[in-house]
Amino acid sequence: MNGTIQNRDAFLSKIAGRLGREKRVTGVERPKWSFNPQDAVLKEADADELLEALKTQCTKIHTDLVVTNADNLTETLKEIVAQYGGGPVVTWKDDRYRQFGLTPLFKEIWPKEKVEVYEWDFSEERRNIDYAEHANIGITVSEITLAESGTAVLFSSKDHGRTVSFLPAASIILIPKSTLVPRMTQAARIIRERVNSGQLAPSCINFITGPSNSADIEMNLVVGVHGPVKAAYIVIEDL
């Protein structure tokens, strides 16, 4: 579907006139800044140092962080779900769960333990949202993870419903250690490179920093008003 642009030339010409010049139609280039302080933050940090920065930040944003490996991921996830009160659990439809070795947990172990698990199914439309609303825990996967702010970046698609991360009472985000970057600067660059390479842009990009936090004018913090009351990051060291 192609949109229609109306009155653009007249609008730009009016602005140029107010600036006392003709409208520029050629020769416009992205400026080259003399200083780029955003690139200096955690510039020399390796993956282990980024992980330490993430751990420190999580203590400030009411977020539980657990470090594990692929072999122990199933048990780690089971423990955190139990700590948060068990199911119902809602997940994306994502092959990475299988790659992480979680299929037996979702399809066999939890059902036997009477823990209800629902996998997002875009064909079910409204039912997905209803289930996410009544789920206790939503489990998602971070595409990019910002160490400085403790932020997980989630890409929405037809199989990755955005309500999975914010309608349940608690959110558990799986974080492959390889997704760690210093800050928003690198995340924006990665997203831009993906789009420029021809990859389809996500329908929505969510930057999630711990559980939902709100404060009134008197700075009284309330957790969980606009999203999960609890949040946990599970960092998988060997992924």
mmCIF file of C-alpha atoms in Angstrom:
data_model
loop_
_atom_site.group_PDB
_atom_site.id
_atom_site.type_symbol
_atom_site.label_atom_id
_atom_site.label_comp_id
_atom_site.label_asym_id
_atom_site.label_seq_id
_atom_site.Cartn_x
_atom_site.Cartn_y
_atom_site.Cartn_z
ATOM 1 C CA MET A 1 0.000 0.000 0.000
ATOM 2 C CA ASN A 2 1.398 3.409 -0.994
ATOM 3 C CA GLY A 3 0.558 6.576 0.890
ATOM 4 C CA THR A 4 -0.054 9.982 -0.657
ATOM 5 C CA ILE A 5 1.988 13.018 0.356
ATOM 6 C CA GLN A 6 0.058 16.269 0.099
ATOM 7 C CA ASN A 7 1.251 19.887 0.410
ATOM 8 C CA ARG A 8 4.836 18.862 1.184
ATOM 9 C CA ASP A 9 6.481 21.270 -1.266
ATOM 10 C CA ALA A 10 4.371 24.202 -0.139
ATOM 11 C CA PHE A 11 5.073 23.404 3.496
ATOM 12 C CA LEU A 12 8.848 23.117 3.019
ATOM 13 C CA SER A 13 8.966 26.225 0.844
ATOM 14 C CA LYS A 14 7.215 28.204 3.563
ATOM 15 C CA ILE A 15 9.743 27.068 6.165
ATOM 16 C CA ALA A 16 12.652 27.921 3.844
ATOM 17 C CA GLY A 17 11.134 31.339 3.237
ATOM 18 C CA ARG A 18 10.919 31.998 6.960
ATOM 19 C CA LEU A 19 14.593 31.096 7.180
ATOM 20 C CA GLY A 20 15.355 33.612 4.468
ATOM 21 C CA ARG A 21 16.571 31.190 1.813
ATOM 22 C CA GLU A 22 15.438 28.996 -1.067
ATOM 23 C CA LYS A 23 14.267 25.451 -0.433
ATOM 24 C CA ARG A 24 17.149 22.982 -0.669
ATOM 25 C CA VAL A 25 16.476 20.004 -2.896
ATOM 26 C CA THR A 26 20.035 18.708 -3.406
ATOM 27 C CA GLY A 27 23.302 18.563 -1.525
ATOM 28 C CA VAL A 28 21.794 17.740 1.861
ATOM 29 C CA GLU A 29 24.029 15.388 3.844
ATOM 30 C CA ARG A 30 23.915 13.925 7.317
ATOM 31 C CA PRO A 31 26.088 16.144 9.532
ATOM 32 C CA LYS A 32 29.406 14.827 10.815
ATOM 33 C CA TRP A 33 29.516 15.665 14.485
ATOM 34 C CA SER A 34 32.776 16.802 16.079
ATOM 35 C CA PHE A 35 32.049 14.857 19.257
ATOM 36 C CA ASN A 36 30.230 11.566 19.812
ATOM 37 C CA PRO A 37 30.123 11.072 23.599
ATOM 38 C CA GLN A 38 27.437 8.409 23.260
ATOM 39 C CA ASP A 39 30.004 6.038 21.749
ATOM 40 C CA ALA A 40 32.342 6.390 24.733
ATOM 41 C CA VAL A 41 30.033 4.796 27.317
ATOM 42 C CA LEU A 42 31.297 1.286 28.140
ATOM 43 C CA LYS A 43 33.327 1.479 24.930
ATOM 44 C CA GLU A 44 36.055 -0.899 26.076
ATOM 45 C CA ALA A 45 33.797 -3.269 28.012
ATOM 46 C CA ASP A 46 33.838 -6.935 27.047
ATOM 47 C CA ALA A 47 30.873 -9.297 27.421
ATOM 48 C CA ASP A 48 31.673 -10.109 31.057
ATOM 49 C CA GLU A 49 31.970 -6.435 31.968
ATOM 50 C CA LEU A 50 28.691 -5.667 30.222
ATOM 51 C CA LEU A 51 27.070 -8.431 32.239
ATOM 52 C CA GLU A 52 28.385 -6.907 35.467
ATOM 53 C CA ALA A 53 26.984 -3.526 34.431
ATOM 54 C CA LEU A 54 23.621 -5.179 33.748
ATOM 55 C CA LYS A 55 23.657 -6.879 37.156
ATOM 56 C CA THR A 56 24.338 -3.575 38.896
ATOM 57 C CA GLN A 57 21.569 -1.791 37.019
ATOM 58 C CA CYS A 58 19.040 -4.522 37.784
ATOM 59 C CA THR A 59 19.464 -3.841 41.515
ATOM 60 C CA LYS A 60 18.172 -0.316 40.810
ATOM 61 C CA ILE A 61 15.154 -1.225 38.682
ATOM 62 C CA HIS A 62 13.450 -3.846 40.884
ATOM 63 C CA THR A 63 14.449 -6.663 38.548
ATOM 64 C CA ASP A 64 15.642 -10.146 39.479
ATOM 65 C CA LEU A 65 18.612 -11.326 37.423
ATOM 66 C CA VAL A 66 19.825 -14.904 37.231
ATOM 67 C CA VAL A 67 22.806 -16.129 35.224
ATOM 68 C CA THR A 68 22.717 -19.696 33.937
ATOM 69 C CA ASN A 69 23.751 -21.782 30.937
ATOM 70 C CA ALA A 70 21.829 -23.724 28.317
ATOM 71 C CA ASP A 71 22.120 -27.006 30.224
ATOM 72 C CA ASN A 72 20.573 -25.530 33.377
ATOM 73 C CA LEU A 73 18.085 -23.183 31.735
ATOM 74 C CA THR A 74 15.070 -25.469 32.146
ATOM 75 C CA GLU A 75 15.605 -25.879 35.882
ATOM 76 C CA THR A 76 16.348 -22.185 36.343
ATOM 77 C CA LEU A 77 13.177 -21.168 34.523
ATOM 78 C CA LYS A 78 11.117 -23.670 36.523
ATOM 79 C CA GLU A 79 12.429 -22.229 39.783
ATOM 80 C CA ILE A 80 11.669 -18.618 38.880
ATOM 81 C CA VAL A 81 8.176 -19.457 37.638
ATOM 82 C CA ALA A 82 7.527 -21.276 40.927
ATOM 83 C CA GLN A 83 8.839 -18.281 42.917
ATOM 84 C CA TYR A 84 6.463 -16.016 41.014
ATOM 85 C CA GLY A 85 3.465 -18.205 41.811
ATOM 86 C CA GLY A 86 3.361 -20.654 38.906
ATOM 87 C CA GLY A 87 1.068 -20.560 35.901
ATOM 88 C CA PRO A 88 -0.794 -19.840 33.787
ATOM 89 C CA VAL A 89 2.146 -19.116 31.482
ATOM 90 C CA VAL A 90 1.973 -17.470 28.066
ATOM 91 C CA THR A 91 4.813 -17.583 25.518
ATOM 92 C CA TRP A 92 5.551 -16.419 22.026
ATOM 93 C CA LYS A 93 5.500 -18.837 19.104
ATOM 94 C CA ASP A 94 9.276 -18.859 18.689
ATOM 95 C CA ASP A 95 11.667 -21.575 17.538
ATOM 96 C CA ARG A 96 14.325 -20.236 19.896
ATOM 97 C CA TYR A 97 12.560 -21.922 22.807
ATOM 98 C CA ARG A 98 13.263 -25.235 21.092
ATOM 99 C CA GLN A 99 16.858 -24.197 20.432
ATOM 100 C CA PHE A 100 17.191 -23.345 24.117
ATOM 101 C CA GLY A 101 15.948 -26.832 25.032
ATOM 102 C CA LEU A 102 12.687 -25.636 26.593
ATOM 103 C CA THR A 103 10.204 -27.620 24.486
ATOM 104 C CA PRO A 104 9.976 -30.546 26.958
ATOM 105 C CA LEU A 105 9.263 -28.077 29.767
ATOM 106 C CA PHE A 106 6.504 -26.306 27.844
ATOM 107 C CA LYS A 107 4.942 -29.370 26.222
ATOM 108 C CA GLU A 108 5.437 -32.148 28.782
ATOM 109 C CA ILE A 109 6.779 -31.233 32.215
ATOM 110 C CA TRP A 110 4.572 -28.266 33.048
ATOM 111 C CA PRO A 111 1.357 -29.830 31.672
ATOM 112 C CA LYS A 112 2.011 -32.902 33.861
ATOM 113 C CA GLU A 113 2.468 -30.580 36.842
ATOM 114 C CA LYS A 114 -0.838 -28.836 36.016
ATOM 115 C CA VAL A 115 0.938 -25.644 34.977
ATOM 116 C CA GLU A 116 -1.084 -24.269 32.090
ATOM 117 C CA VAL A 117 0.983 -23.055 29.112
ATOM 118 C CA TYR A 118 -0.431 -21.126 26.172
ATOM 119 C CA GLU A 119 1.572 -20.436 23.001
ATOM 120 C CA TRP A 120 0.699 -17.304 21.026
ATOM 121 C CA ASP A 121 -1.271 -18.163 17.890
ATOM 122 C CA PHE A 122 -1.943 -15.204 15.603
ATOM 123 C CA SER A 123 -4.882 -16.992 13.991
ATOM 124 C CA GLU A 124 -6.725 -16.922 17.332
ATOM 125 C CA GLU A 125 -6.703 -13.113 17.330
ATOM 126 C CA ARG A 126 -8.542 -11.803 20.425
ATOM 127 C CA ARG A 127 -8.146 -15.052 22.353
ATOM 128 C CA ASN A 128 -4.402 -14.419 22.568
ATOM 129 C CA ILE A 129 -4.946 -11.099 24.312
ATOM 130 C CA ASP A 130 -7.542 -12.569 26.663
ATOM 131 C CA TYR A 131 -5.154 -15.325 27.669
ATOM 132 C CA ALA A 132 -2.229 -12.943 28.162
ATOM 133 C CA GLU A 133 -4.462 -10.774 30.334
ATOM 134 C CA HIS A 134 -5.259 -13.678 32.651
ATOM 135 C CA ALA A 135 -1.788 -15.264 32.606
ATOM 136 C CA ASN A 136 0.416 -15.007 35.668
ATOM 137 C CA ILE A 137 3.687 -15.074 33.728
ATOM 138 C CA GLY A 138 4.771 -14.093 30.220
ATOM 139 C CA ILE A 139 8.020 -15.478 28.805
ATOM 140 C CA THR A 140 9.802 -13.657 25.980
ATOM 141 C CA VAL A 141 13.290 -13.388 24.430
ATOM 142 C CA SER A 142 15.456 -10.270 24.204
ATOM 143 C CA GLU A 143 16.817 -9.366 20.769
ATOM 144 C CA ILE A 144 19.208 -6.703 22.071
ATOM 145 C CA THR A 145 20.030 -6.004 25.725
ATOM 146 C CA LEU A 146 21.275 -2.638 26.975
ATOM 147 C CA ALA A 147 23.700 -3.060 29.864
ATOM 148 C CA GLU A 148 23.750 0.596 30.909
ATOM 149 C CA SER A 149 20.009 0.907 31.534
ATOM 150 C CA GLY A 150 19.071 -2.733 32.122
ATOM 151 C CA THR A 151 16.784 -2.708 29.101
ATOM 152 C CA ALA A 152 15.593 -5.665 27.039
ATOM 153 C CA VAL A 153 14.581 -4.961 23.440
ATOM 154 C CA LEU A 154 11.673 -7.051 22.138
ATOM 155 C CA PHE A 155 10.610 -7.222 18.486
ATOM 156 C CA SER A 156 6.907 -7.768 17.861
ATOM 157 C CA SER A 157 5.526 -9.762 14.935
ATOM 158 C CA LYS A 158 2.529 -11.957 14.167
ATOM 159 C CA ASP A 159 4.111 -14.696 16.307
ATOM 160 C CA HIS A 160 5.542 -12.340 18.943
ATOM 161 C CA GLY A 161 2.529 -10.634 20.458
ATOM 162 C CA ARG A 162 3.521 -7.539 22.415
ATOM 163 C CA THR A 163 0.888 -8.219 25.079
ATOM 164 C CA VAL A 164 2.884 -11.269 26.229
ATOM 165 C CA SER A 165 5.394 -8.934 27.862
ATOM 166 C CA PHE A 166 3.058 -6.502 29.616
ATOM 167 C CA LEU A 167 -0.354 -8.032 30.378
ATOM 168 C CA PRO A 168 0.676 -10.926 32.682
ATOM 169 C CA ALA A 169 1.390 -10.162 36.344
ATOM 170 C CA ALA A 170 5.057 -11.100 35.922
ATOM 171 C CA SER A 171 7.490 -10.997 33.015
ATOM 172 C CA ILE A 172 10.440 -13.321 32.478
ATOM 173 C CA ILE A 173 12.798 -12.336 29.681
ATOM 174 C CA LEU A 174 15.389 -14.787 28.374
ATOM 175 C CA ILE A 175 18.612 -12.975 27.505
ATOM 176 C CA PRO A 176 21.325 -14.697 25.463
ATOM 177 C CA LYS A 177 24.581 -13.170 26.671
ATOM 178 C CA SER A 178 25.533 -12.506 23.045
ATOM 179 C CA THR A 179 22.755 -9.872 22.847
ATOM 180 C CA LEU A 180 24.462 -7.570 25.372
ATOM 181 C CA VAL A 181 25.506 -4.137 24.095
ATOM 182 C CA PRO A 182 26.540 -1.040 26.044
ATOM 183 C CA ARG A 183 23.504 1.202 25.527
ATOM 184 C CA MET A 184 20.769 2.608 23.286
ATOM 185 C CA THR A 185 23.373 3.898 20.816
ATOM 186 C CA GLN A 186 24.336 0.402 19.704
ATOM 187 C CA ALA A 187 20.732 -0.833 19.701
ATOM 188 C CA ALA A 188 19.634 1.941 17.337
ATOM 189 C CA ARG A 189 22.595 1.196 15.088
ATOM 190 C CA ILE A 190 21.783 -2.532 14.965
ATOM 191 C CA ILE A 191 18.133 -1.859 14.118
ATOM 192 C CA ARG A 192 19.102 0.631 11.409
ATOM 193 C CA GLU A 193 21.552 -1.846 9.863
ATOM 194 C CA ARG A 194 18.882 -4.568 9.787
ATOM 195 C CA VAL A 195 16.419 -2.301 8.026
ATOM 196 C CA ASN A 196 19.056 -1.021 5.577
ATOM 197 C CA SER A 197 19.979 -4.616 4.714
ATOM 198 C CA GLY A 198 16.414 -5.270 3.599
ATOM 199 C CA GLN A 199 15.095 -7.080 6.662
ATOM 200 C CA LEU A 200 11.466 -6.418 7.465
ATOM 201 C CA ALA A 201 11.120 -3.944 10.317
ATOM 202 C CA PRO A 202 9.270 -5.249 13.397
ATOM 203 C CA SER A 203 5.674 -4.103 13.765
ATOM 204 C CA CYS A 204 6.603 -2.756 17.178
ATOM 205 C CA ILE A 205 9.894 -2.419 19.073
ATOM 206 C CA ASN A 206 9.548 -2.467 22.860
ATOM 207 C CA PHE A 207 12.290 -1.227 25.172
ATOM 208 C CA ILE A 208 11.532 -2.832 28.534
ATOM 209 C CA THR A 209 13.402 -1.811 31.672
ATOM 210 C CA GLY A 210 12.229 -4.039 34.502
ATOM 211 C CA PRO A 211 8.646 -4.094 35.806
ATOM 212 C CA SER A 212 6.176 -1.290 35.203
ATOM 213 C CA ASN A 213 7.044 1.813 37.252
ATOM 214 C CA SER A 214 4.914 4.905 37.752
ATOM 215 C CA ALA A 215 5.287 7.877 40.094
ATOM 216 C CA ASP A 216 3.069 10.817 40.954
ATOM 217 C CA ILE A 217 4.138 14.436 41.362
ATOM 218 C CA GLU A 218 5.298 13.676 44.904
ATOM 219 C CA MET A 219 7.554 10.901 43.566
ATOM 220 C CA ASN A 220 5.634 8.102 45.239
ATOM 221 C CA LEU A 221 6.618 5.028 43.231
ATOM 222 C CA VAL A 222 3.964 2.511 42.269
ATOM 223 C CA VAL A 223 4.996 -0.726 40.553
ATOM 224 C CA GLY A 224 2.734 -2.577 38.150
ATOM 225 C CA VAL A 225 0.242 0.098 37.087
ATOM 226 C CA HIS A 226 0.921 -0.185 33.351
ATOM 227 C CA GLY A 227 2.468 -3.650 33.162
ATOM 228 C CA PRO A 228 4.001 -6.496 35.174
ATOM 229 C CA VAL A 229 4.478 -6.174 38.922
ATOM 230 C CA LYS A 230 7.537 -8.440 38.821
ATOM 231 C CA ALA A 231 10.275 -8.929 36.249
ATOM 232 C CA ALA A 232 13.184 -11.333 35.920
ATOM 233 C CA TYR A 233 16.009 -11.535 33.419
ATOM 234 C CA ILE A 234 17.601 -14.929 32.812
ATOM 235 C CA VAL A 235 20.996 -14.429 31.185
ATOM 236 C CA ILE A 236 22.156 -17.515 29.276
ATOM 237 C CA GLU A 237 25.939 -17.400 29.264
ATOM 238 C CA ASP A 238 26.672 -19.804 26.420
ATOM 239 C CA LEU A 239 24.161 -18.428 23.914
#
